[in-house]
XYZ file of C-alpha atoms in Angstrom:
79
model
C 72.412 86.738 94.968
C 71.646 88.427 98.076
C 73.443 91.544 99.471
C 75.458 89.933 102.765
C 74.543 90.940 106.231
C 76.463 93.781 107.564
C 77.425 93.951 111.066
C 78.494 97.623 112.040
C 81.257 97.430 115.095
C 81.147 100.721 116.813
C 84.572 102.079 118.082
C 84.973 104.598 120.110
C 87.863 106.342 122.181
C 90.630 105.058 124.184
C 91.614 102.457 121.012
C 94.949 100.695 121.399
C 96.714 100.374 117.934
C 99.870 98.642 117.466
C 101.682 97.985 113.802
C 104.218 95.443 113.105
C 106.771 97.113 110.945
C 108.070 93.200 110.315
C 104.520 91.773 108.900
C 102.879 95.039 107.919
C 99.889 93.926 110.062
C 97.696 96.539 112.112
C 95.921 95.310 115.689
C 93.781 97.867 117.198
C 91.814 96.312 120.296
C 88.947 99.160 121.909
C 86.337 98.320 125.202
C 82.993 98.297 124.234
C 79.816 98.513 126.909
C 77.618 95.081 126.701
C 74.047 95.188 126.751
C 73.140 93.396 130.178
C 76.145 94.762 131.806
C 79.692 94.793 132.134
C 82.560 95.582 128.829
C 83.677 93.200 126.143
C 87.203 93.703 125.129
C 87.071 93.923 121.180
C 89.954 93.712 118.792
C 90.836 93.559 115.013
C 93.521 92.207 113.232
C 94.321 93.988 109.916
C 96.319 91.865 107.051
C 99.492 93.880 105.801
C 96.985 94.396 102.687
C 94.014 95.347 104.993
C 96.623 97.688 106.357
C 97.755 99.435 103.172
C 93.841 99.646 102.276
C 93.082 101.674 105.242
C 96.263 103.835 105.143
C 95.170 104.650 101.713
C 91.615 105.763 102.761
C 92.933 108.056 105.337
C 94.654 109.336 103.183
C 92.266 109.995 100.446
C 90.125 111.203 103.524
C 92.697 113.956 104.811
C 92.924 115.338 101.058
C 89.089 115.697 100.300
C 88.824 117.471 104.035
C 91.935 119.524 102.859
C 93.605 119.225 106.411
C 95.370 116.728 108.566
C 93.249 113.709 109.639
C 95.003 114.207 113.411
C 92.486 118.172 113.565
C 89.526 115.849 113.267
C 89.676 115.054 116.367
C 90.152 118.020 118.327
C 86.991 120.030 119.602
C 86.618 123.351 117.682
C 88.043 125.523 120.158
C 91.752 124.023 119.872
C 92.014 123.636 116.186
């Protein structure tokens, strides 16, 4: 059996993330520059599982980088 293709999706800053408390599902929709011109709108829908998956890996993130996931994204000087 063959390893499946893997499409990387870059993401980068302003993303839009809204969570459903009700369903436990995660949307997060992000712009993203096309190739002969212009911006696609982009979004992904996360499963209440997907969800609890990805909470779960920021959280195992924020522990082995011993310090809150929201100081990754601050430059240097304001940390």
């Amino acid at each position: 059996m063959t390893d499946p293709t893997r499409f990387v999706e870059p993401v980068d800053s302003p993303v839009s993330v809204v969570f459903s408390p009700d369903t436990g599902e995660l949307e997060v929709e992000f712009v993203q520059m096309h190739p002969v011109g212009g911006q696609l709108q982009r979004g992904l829908h996360f499963s209440a599982a997907a969800t609890r998956e990805l909470v779960l890996a920021l959280k195992l993130l924020e522990r082995n980088l011993g310090r809150p996931i929201e100081d990754l994204s601050k430059p240097g000087s304001v940390q």
